[in-house]
C-alpha positions in Angstrom: -22.5 20.4 -9.9 -21.1 18.2 -13.0 -18.3 20.5 -13.4 -17.3 19.9 -9.5 -17.5 16.1 -10.0 -15.8 15.8 -13.1 -12.8 17.9 -11.4 -12.9 15.9 -8.0 -12.8 12.9 -10.3 -9.7 13.8 -12.0 -8.4 14.9 -8.4 -9.3 11.3 -7.1 -7.5 10.0 -10.3 -4.2 11.7 -9.7 -3.8 11.1 -6.4 -4.5 7.6 -6.6 -2.0 7.4 -9.5 0.6 9.1 -7.4 0.3 6.7 -4.7 0.6 3.7 -6.6 3.6 5.1 -8.5 5.2 5.7 -4.9 4.4 2.2 -4.2 6.4 1.1 -7.4 9.7 3.3 -6.7 10.2 1.7 -3.1 13.1 -0.6 -4.5 14.5 2.2 -6.8 14.5 5.0 -4.0 16.2 2.4 -1.6 19.4 1.9 -4.3 19.3 5.5 -5.3 20.0 7.0 -1.6 21.7 3.9 -0.4 19.3 3.7 2.4 17.8 0.4 4.2 14.1 -0.8 3.8 13.2 0.6 7.5 14.3 4.3 6.2 12.0 3.6 2.9 9.2 2.4 5.2 9.4 5.6 7.2 9.2 7.6 3.8 6.2 5.5 2.5 4.5 5.9 6.3 4.9 10.1 6.1 2.1 10.4 3.8 -0.3 9.1 6.3 1.6 11.0 9.1 1.0 14.3 6.9 -2.5 13.2 6.4 -3.3 12.8 10.3 -1.7 16.0 11.2 -4.5 18.1 9.7 -7.8 15.8 8.5 -9.7 16.8 11.7 -9.1 20.4 11.5 -9.9 20.8 7.6 -12.9 18.4 8.0 -14.5 20.5 10.7 -13.4 23.9 9.7 -13.1 23.5 6.0 -17.1 22.8 5.8 -17.5 26.4 6.8 -15.4 28.2 4.2 -15.3 28.1 0.5 -14.9 24.2 -0.1 -14.2 24.2 -3.9 -11.0 26.5 -3.3 -9.9 24.6 -0.3 -9.8 21.4 -1.9 -8.0 23.1 -4.9 -5.7 24.6 -2.1 -4.9 20.9 -0.9 -4.4 19.5 -4.5 -2.2 22.2 -5.3 -0.2 21.3 -2.2 -0.1 17.7 -3.5 1.2 18.6 -6.7 3.9 20.7 -4.9 4.7 17.9 -2.7 4.9 15.4 -5.4 7.1 17.6 -7.8 9.4 18.2 -4.5 10.1 14.4 -4.3 11.9 14.5 -7.4 13.9 17.5 -6.6 16.8 15.6 -5.2 17.6 13.9 -8.4 18.2 17.0 -10.1 20.5 18.0 -6.9 22.5 14.9 -7.2 22.8 15.5 -10.9 24.0 18.9 -10.5 27.2 17.2 -8.2 28.2 14.8 -10.8 30.7 17.1 -12.3 32.6 17.0 -9.0 34.8 14.0 -8.6 33.7 11.6 -5.6 36.8 12.2 -3.8 36.4 16.1 -3.6 32.7 15.4 -2.4 33.9 13.1 0.5 36.5 15.4 1.4 33.8 18.0 1.9 31.5 15.6 3.8 28.7 16.3 1.4 27.4 12.8 0.7 27.5 11.9 4.5 25.9 15.4 5.8 23.3 15.7 3.2 20.9 13.1 3.4 18.7 14.2 0.4 16.1 11.4 0.9 14.7 13.9 3.5 13.4 16.0 0.8 11.6 13.0 -0.5 10.4 12.5 3.0 9.1 16.0 3.3 7.4 16.2 -0.2 5.6 12.9 0.9 4.2 14.6 3.8 3.0 17.5 1.9 1.2 15.3 -0.2 -0.7 13.7 3.1 -1.6 17.2 4.1 -3.0 18.3 0.8 -5.0 14.9 0.4 -7.1 15.9 3.9 -9.4 17.9 2.1 -10.1 16.2 -0.9 -12.5 13.2 0.7 -14.3 14.9 3.5 -14.8 18.5 1.7 -15.9 16.8 -1.8 -18.0 14.1 -0.5 -20.0 16.9 1.8 -20.3 19.1 -1.4 -21.8 16.4 -3.2 -24.1 15.4 -0.5 -25.6 19.0 -0.1 -26.2 19.7 -3.7 -27.1 16.3 -5.3 -30.3 14.5 -5.2 -30.5 11.8 -2.8 -30.8 9.3 -5.6 -27.9 10.7 -7.6 -25.2 11.0 -4.5 -24.3 7.2 -4.4 -24.0 7.2 -8.2 -21.6 10.1 -8.0 -19.6 8.8 -5.2 -19.3 5.4 -7.0 -17.7 7.3 -9.9 -15.3 8.8 -7.7 -14.2 5.3 -6.3 -14.1 4.1 -9.5 -11.6 6.5 -10.7 -9.7 5.9 -7.6 -9.3 2.3 -8.6 -8.0 3.2 -12.2 -5.6 5.5 -11.1 -3.2 2.8 -9.6 -3.4 1.1 -13.1 -1.6 3.9 -14.8 0.6 4.6 -11.6 1.8 1.2 -11.8 2.1 1.4 -15.9 4.1 4.7 -15.5 6.3 2.9 -12.6 7.1 0.1 -15.1 8.0 2.5 -17.9 10.4 4.6 -15.7 11.9 1.6 -14.1 12.9 0.4 -17.6 15.0 3.9 -17.8 18.4 4.4 -16.5 18.2 6.9 -13.4 20.7 9.6 -15.6 18.6 9.5 -18.4 19.7 12.6 -20.5 23.2 12.6 -19.1 24.2 9.2 -19.9 23.9 7.3 -22.9 21.6 3.8 -22.3 23.5 1.8 -24.5 26.7 2.7 -22.5 25.2 1.4 -19.2 27.0 -2.1 -18.4 24.3 -3.3 -16.0 20.7 -4.8 -16.9 17.4 -3.8 -15.2 17.5 -7.4 -13.4 21.0 -6.1 -11.7 20.5 -5.5 -8.0 22.5 -2.2 -8.6 20.0 -0.9 -11.1 18.2 2.2 -10.5 15.4 3.3 -12.6 14.2 7.1 -13.7 12.3 7.0 -10.5 12.1 10.8 -10.6 10.6 11.2 -14.0 7.1 9.7 -12.8 7.0 12.2 -9.9 7.6 14.9 -12.5 4.8 13.8 -14.6 2.1 12.9 -11.9 3.1 16.2 -10.1 2.0 18.1 -13.3 -1.1 16.5 -13.5 -2.1 17.3 -10.2 -1.3 20.8 -10.5 -3.5 20.8 -13.4 -6.3 19.4 -11.7 -6.3 22.0 -8.8 -6.3 25.3 -10.8 -9.9 24.8 -12.1 -11.3 24.6 -8.6 -10.2 27.8 -7.7 -12.8 29.4 -10.0 -15.9 27.6 -8.9 -18.4 29.2 -6.9 -18.8 28.5 -3.2 -22.4 27.6 -3.5 -24.6 26.3 -6.3 -27.7 29.1 -6.4 -30.0 26.7 -8.4 -30.1 24.5 -5.4 -32.9 25.6 -2.8 -30.9 24.6 -0.1 -27.9 27.0 -0.9 -29.4 29.9 0.9 -30.0 28.2 3.9 -26.4 27.0 3.8 -24.5 30.1 3.1 -26.9 32.3 5.4 -24.9 33.7 8.3 -27.7 33.4 10.5 -28.3 30.0 9.7 -24.6 28.9 10.1 -24.4 30.7 13.6 -27.4 28.9 14.8 -26.4 25.6 13.9 -22.5 26.2 14.9 -21.5 24.9 18.4 -18.7 26.7 20.3 -15.6 24.7 21.0 -16.8 24.5 24.7 -20.0 22.6 23.7 -17.9 20.5 21.3 -15.5 19.4 23.9 -18.3 18.7 26.8 -20.1 16.3 24.4 -17.0 14.5 22.9 -15.7 13.2 25.9 -19.2 11.2 26.7 -19.4 10.2 23.0 -15.9 8.8 22.9 -16.2 7.0 25.9 -19.7 5.4 24.9 -17.7 4.4 21.6 -14.8 3.0 23.1 -16.9 0.9 25.9 -18.9 -0.6 23.2 -17.4 -4.2 22.8 -18.6 -5.2 19.6 -17.0 -1.9 17.8 -13.8 -2.5 19.4 -13.5 -5.9 18.0 -14.1 -4.6 14.7 -11.7 -1.9 15.4 -8.8 -4.5 16.3 -9.7 -6.6 13.3 -9.5 -3.5 10.9 -6.0 -2.7 12.6 -4.6 -6.2 11.9 -5.9 -6.5 8.5 -4.9 -2.9 7.8 -1.5 -3.7 8.7 -1.4 -6.8 6.3 -2.6 -4.8 3.5 0.0 -2.1 3.8 2.7 -4.9 3.8 1.3 -6.3 0.6 0.8 -3.3 -1.4 4.3 -1.9 -0.1 6.4 -4.7 -0.3 5.0 -6.9 -2.8 6.9 -5.3 -5.9 10.2 -5.9 -3.7 9.3 -9.5 -2.8 8.8 -10.5 -6.3 11.9 -9.0 -7.8 14.0 -10.6 -4.7 12.0 -14.1 -4.8 12.0 -14.6 -8.2 14.7 -12.6 -9.8 12.6 -10.3 -11.8 12.9 -6.7 -13.1 11.1 -4.0 -11.3 9.7 -2.6 -14.6 8.1 -6.2 -15.2 6.7 -6.6 -11.7 5.0 -3.1 -11.4 3.5 -3.8 -15.1 2.0 -7.2 -14.2 0.7 -5.9 -10.7 -0.7 -2.8 -12.0 -2.3 -4.4 -15.5 -2.6 -8.1 -14.9 -2.9 -9.2 -11.3 -3.6 -7.3 -8.2 -5.3 -3.8 -9.1 -7.7 -5.3 -11.8 -8.5 -8.2 -9.2 -9.2 -5.7 -6.4 -11.4 -3.7 -8.7 -13.5 -6.8 -9.6 -13.6 -8.0 -6.2 -15.2 -4.4 -5.2 -17.7 -4.7 -8.1 -18.7 -8.4 -7.2 -19.2 -7.3 -3.6 -21.4 -4.4 -4.4 -23.4 -6.6 -6.9 -23.9 -9.2 -4.3 -24.8 -7.0 -1.5 -27.5 -5.1 -3.9 -29.0 -8.4 -5.6 -29.5 -10.2 -2.0 -30.4 -6.8 -0.3 -27.7 -7.7 2.7 -28.0 -6.5 6.1 -25.4 -6.0 8.5 -25.4 -9.6 9.5 -25.3 -10.7 5.8 -22.4 -8.3 5.0 -20.4 -9.6 7.8 -20.9 -13.1 7.0 -20.2 -12.1 3.3 -17.0 -10.7 4.5 -16.0 -13.7 6.6 -16.3 -16.2 3.7 -14.6 -14.2 1.2 -11.8 -13.3 3.4 -11.2 -16.9 4.5 -11.2 -18.0 0.5 -8.6 -15.4 0.1 -6.5 -16.6 2.9 -6.8 -20.4 1.6 -5.7 -19.1 -1.8 -2.3 -17.8 -0.4 -1.5 -21.3 1.4 0.5 -22.4 -1.7 2.7 -19.2 -1.8 5.1 -20.8 0.8 5.8 -23.7 -1.9 6.2 -21.4 -4.8 9.9 -20.4 -4.0 13.3 -20.2 -5.5 16.7 -20.8 -4.1 19.2 -18.5 -3.2 21.4 -18.2 -5.8 25.1 -19.5 -5.4 27.3 -16.7 -4.5 30.8 -17.7 -3.6 31.7 -16.5 -0.1 28.4 -15.8 0.9 25.8 -18.5 0.2 28.2 -21.0 -0.9 32.0 -21.5 0.0 34.9 -21.3 -2.4 35.9 -24.7 -3.7 37.9 -26.5 -0.9 37.5 -24.1 1.9 35.3 -24.3 4.7 31.6 -23.8 5.0 30.8 -20.0 5.1 30.5 -18.5 8.6 31.5 -15.0 8.4 30.8 -13.0 5.1 33.8 -10.6 5.7 36.1 -13.9 6.2 34.7 -16.0 3.4 35.1 -13.7 0.8 38.7 -14.0 0.8 40.7 -17.4 -0.2 43.6 -18.8 -1.4 42.8 -18.1 -4.9 42.3 -14.0 -4.3 44.3 -13.3 -1.1 46.8 -11.5 -2.9 44.4 -9.3 -5.1 43.5 -7.0 -2.5 39.7 -6.7 -3.3 37.9 -4.9 -0.8 35.0 -6.6 1.1 32.3 -3.7 0.4 32.7 -4.2 -3.4 29.4 -5.5 -5.1 30.1 -5.7 -9.0 29.1 -9.3 -9.4 30.3 -11.6 -12.1 28.8 -15.0 -13.5 31.3 -17.7 -13.6 31.2 -20.7 -16.2 30.9 -22.9 -13.4 27.3 -21.4 -12.6 28.7 -19.6 -9.3 28.2 -15.8 -9.0 31.3 -14.1 -7.4 30.9 -10.4 -6.0 33.4 -9.0 -8.2 35.9 -10.0 -10.8 38.5 -9.3 -8.1 37.0 -11.6 -6.0 36.8 -14.4 -8.8 40.4 -13.9 -9.3 40.4 -12.8 -12.8 43.1 -11.0 -14.5 42.3 -10.0 -18.1 39.2 -8.8 -20.0 38.0 -8.7 -23.4 35.2 -6.6 -25.1 33.5 -3.5 -23.5 30.3 -2.5 -21.8 27.9 -5.1 -21.5 30.0 -7.6 -23.6 32.7 -7.6 -21.5 34.2 -10.9 -20.2 36.8 -11.8 -17.6 39.4 -14.1 -18.2 42.0 -16.3 -16.3 40.0 -16.1 -13.3 41.9 -18.5 -10.6 39.0 -19.0 -8.3 36.9 -20.5 -11.3 39.6 -22.8 -12.0 39.6 -24.4 -8.4 36.7 -25.8 -9.2 38.4 -28.3 -11.5 37.6 -26.0 -14.8 40.5 -25.9 -17.4 41.8 -22.6 -17.8 40.1 -21.9 -21.1 37.0 -22.2 -19.4 37.6 -20.0 -16.3 35.7 -17.1 -17.4 33.3 -14.8 -16.4 30.7 -12.7 -17.5 28.8 -9.2 -16.2 26.1 -9.6 -13.8 24.8 -12.4 -11.4 24.0 -16.0 -12.9 20.7 -16.5 -13.8 17.9 -18.6 -12.0 16.8 -21.7 -12.9 13.7 -22.1 -15.5 11.3 -23.4 -13.0 11.8 -20.3 -11.0 10.0 -18.1 -13.7 7.4 -20.7 -14.0 6.7 -20.2 -10.1 6.6 -16.4 -10.5 3.4 -16.8 -13.0 1.7 -19.2 -10.8 2.1 -17.1 -7.9 0.6 -14.3 -9.8 -2.3 -16.4 -11.0 -3.0 -17.1 -7.3 -2.5 -13.5 -6.0 -5.1 -12.5 -8.5 -7.5 -15.0 -7.5 -6.7 -14.0 -3.5 -7.4 -10.2 -4.5 -10.7 -11.0 -6.4 -12.5 -12.6 -3.7 -11.5 -9.9 -1.1 -14.6 -8.0 -0.4 -15.2 -5.2 2.3 -18.9 -4.3 2.8 -19.7 -1.1 4.5 -20.8 -1.3 8.1 -22.4 1.9 8.4 -23.4 1.1 12.1 -20.0 2.0 13.3 -18.2 5.0 13.6 -16.4 5.8 10.4 -14.2 8.6 11.9 -12.5 6.8 14.9 -12.1 3.6 12.7 -9.9 5.5 9.9 -8.3 7.2 12.6 -6.8 4.1 14.5 -6.5 2.0 11.3 -4.3 4.6 9.8 -2.2 5.3 13.0 -1.8 1.5 13.8 -1.8 0.4 10.6 -1.1 2.7 7.8 2.3 4.0 9.9 4.0 1.5 11.6 3.6 -1.4 9.3 6.1 -0.2 6.5 8.5 0.9 8.8 8.7 -2.4 11.2 8.5 -4.8 8.1 11.3 -2.7 6.4 13.3 -3.3 9.8 12.4 -7.2 9.4 13.6 -7.2 5.7 16.5 -5.6 6.4 17.4 -8.3 8.9 17.5 -10.6 5.9 20.3 -9.2 4.2 23.3 -11.1 3.4 25.6 -8.3 1.4 25.3 -4.7 2.3 26.5 -2.4 0.0 28.6 0.6 0.9 28.2 4.7 0.1 30.8 6.4 -2.0 32.0 8.0 1.4 31.8 5.1 3.4 29.0 4.0 5.5 26.6 1.0 5.0 24.3 1.2 1.9 21.5 -0.3 0.5 21.4 -4.1 0.6 22.8 -6.0 -2.4 21.4 -9.2 -1.6 18.8 -11.0 0.5 18.4 -14.7 2.1 15.1 -15.1 0.0 14.2 -18.3 2.0 14.0 -16.1 5.1 12.6 -13.1 3.3 9.8 -15.6 2.2 9.1 -17.1 5.4 8.9 -13.4 7.2 6.8 -12.0 4.4 4.1 -14.6 3.7 4.4 -15.7 7.5 3.7 -12.4 9.0 0.8 -11.7 6.5 -0.8 -15.1 7.0 -0.6 -14.7 10.9 -2.2 -11.2 10.6 -4.9 -12.4 8.5 -5.7 -15.3 10.3 -6.2 -13.3 13.6 -8.0 -10.6 12.1 -10.4 -13.3 9.9 -11.0 -15.1 13.4 -12.2 -11.8 15.1 -14.6 -11.0 12.0 -16.0 -14.5 12.7 -16.6 -13.5 16.5 -17.9 -10.2 15.3 -20.5 -11.9 12.9 -21.5 -14.4 15.9 -21.9 -11.3 18.5 -24.1 -9.1 16.2 -26.3 -12.1 15.6 -27.3 -12.0 19.4 -29.2 -8.4 19.2 -31.0 -10.2 15.7 -32.2 -12.9 17.6 -33.0 -10.8 20.8 -35.3 -8.5 18.1 -37.0 -11.6 16.8 -37.7 -13.1 20.4 -39.1 -9.4 21.4 -41.1 -9.5 18.1 -42.6 -12.9 19.0 -43.1 -11.8 22.5 -45.1 -8.7 21.3 -47.0 -10.9 18.7 -48.1 -13.1 21.7 -49.2 -10.6 23.9 -51.1 -8.9 21.3 -53.1 -12.2 20.5 -53.8 -12.6 24.3 -55.2 -8.9 24.5 -57.2 -9.8 21.5 -58.8 -12.9 23.2 -59.1 -11.0 26.4 -60.9 -8.4 24.5 -63.5 -11.1 22.2 -63.9 -12.9 26.0 -65.0 -10.0 27.5 -67.1 -8.8 24.3 -68.7 -12.2 24.4 -69.8 -12.0 28.1 -71.0 -8.8 27.9 -73.2 -9.9 24.8 -74.6 -12.9 27.2 -75.2 -10.6 30.0 -77.4 -8.2 27.4 -79.1 -11.2 26.1 -79.9 -12.5 29.8 -81.2 -9.0 30.6 -83.5 -9.1 27.4 -85.0 -12.4 28.0 -85.9 -11.2 31.8 -87.7 -8.1 30.5 -89.4 -10.3 28.0 -90.7 -12.6 30.8 
C-alpha cells in the first residue's frame, strides 16, 4: 500500500505540474500559432472536455477491474497527450528550410492549423486524468485503515499543491528561452522577452513534464490487483461477492431517475450548486488569464510573472489558505453551519482585498496612430487610416506590420517605416534608426530624431503598482478557504461545476479579451494573427469587473445558504426541547400517579388496622 500511495502521489505531482505549466504557456501558444485568446480558451478548456467524456464510465466500471493498471493506463495516456502537445513545434521547425513564399503558394500555413494537435493532446490529458482520482481514492479507502486513509489522501492533495509551484517555475524558465532554441543563437535575436512578439520555448516544458508523466505510469503496471494482507481482499475480489453486489444496468437506471429528481428538487443543494458554478467561473478566469493580465497591464515578461505567481504569490498563498482552513476546522470542530460561516467570512475578506486592484493601473503606452495621433494630425478614429500621415505617406508602409520602435520623443511607432526613418546604425539588439521624419514633426531637431528597437518603457510607478498588486493578491488568496460540505452530492457538484465553469469560462472571457485588442498581427500568408496591443484600461475593467461581479453574486448566495441551513438546526433544537418537556411532563405524571397509589395504599392499611 505504501508503494501504491507513493506512486499515486508522484502521479498527482506530475498532473498538477503539467496543468500549471499549461496555464503559464497561454500567451506563448497564442503568439506562436497566431491565434486569438478565444481559441486559446478552447485549448485550455479541452482538458475538462476530455475528462468529462469518460469520468463516469471509468469511475463505475474501473473499480471492477485491475485498478492500479487502469490508473497506469490513464497516466500513460496523459504522458502521450503531453508529449503530443509539443509536437507542432517540431513540425514547424522542419518547415523552416522552406521559404515563407513557397509555403504560402502551397497553402500550407492556412490549411494546416497545427494548434489543433495541441488541442487533441490536451483532450488526451483529460481522458487519462479521469482514472487517477476516483480509482486511486477507492483503492486507498479499501486497503488503508480508517484512521490512516485521511492522512494518505491529505498527502496526495499536498503534492497536488506543490506540483503547480514547479509547473510555473518551469514555465518561467522556458519563457525566458527563445522558441527556436538550438536553431537560432539567443544573442542574434533582436527582440526581448518584454516584447509582444516574443515567443518562449513553450514546447520544452511539455517534453519535460511528458517524460516525467511516463515515468510515473510504468511502475503502476507491476502492482497487484489486490493486497492479500488485508482481510477484506478476499471479499473484494471474490467473483460471487462481486456478482452479489453488482446491480444490473436496468436496476441502476431505474433508481437513478428518482434519485436525481430528489437531488435537483432540493432547494438548498441547488443554491449551493449555483454558487459553485459562479465561483468556479471566477476561479477559472483568474487562474487562466492572470499571467496575461499582468503582462499586458504592467508590461512584465511572461518569465517574470510565471515565477512570481508560482513561487511568491498565488500558489503558496492558496496552500497557506488550505492549511489554515483545515486547522481552524479541526481546532474548533466546526459543523456544517460553522464551515459555511467560515467560508462566507473568508470569501468576503478576499473580495475586500481585491477592491484596490481597480486603482492599481497603468496607462496605455503612447503608440502613434493607435493610442495617440501623430503630431499635428487629427484625433485617432480609425487605426488603419491613422497610421499614415504626411511624414510617412510616401514610404509605402504596410498597415499590418508590427515591428515597434521607440522614438526619442517617448512615443512608440509600430515600425521604423511608420516613424519615417531612412537610415540605420549598429546591428541586432543595438540597432538604431535615424532620420525619422515623424519624430522630427514633434519639434525635435534632426539630430534627435532617432529610434531604437522595441516599445518604449512604461513609467517607473507602473512597476511599483505591479508589486503592490502581487502583495494584495497573495493576501486575497491566503484567506480563501473552501471547507468540505459532505452532506451534498459531490458527483453532480463536480459535473455541473466543470461543465458550466471549467469549459465556457476560458472561451467566453478569451473572446472578451479579444474585443479589447487595438492592433492585430497578421499571419505570414495573410489573415488575422494574434493581438499585438490591447487597450489595457478596458482590459482591466473587464478582467476585474467580471471576476468581482461573479464573486459578489456567489458570496451573496453562500450567505443565503448559511441562513437556510440554520433553520434545520433551530428546528432540531426546538424538537429536542419539546422532547425534553414531554419527558419532564411524563415523569411528573408518573410521580403523581405513584404518589396517589402510595396514598391509597396507606388509607387501606389504616382502615384494616381500625
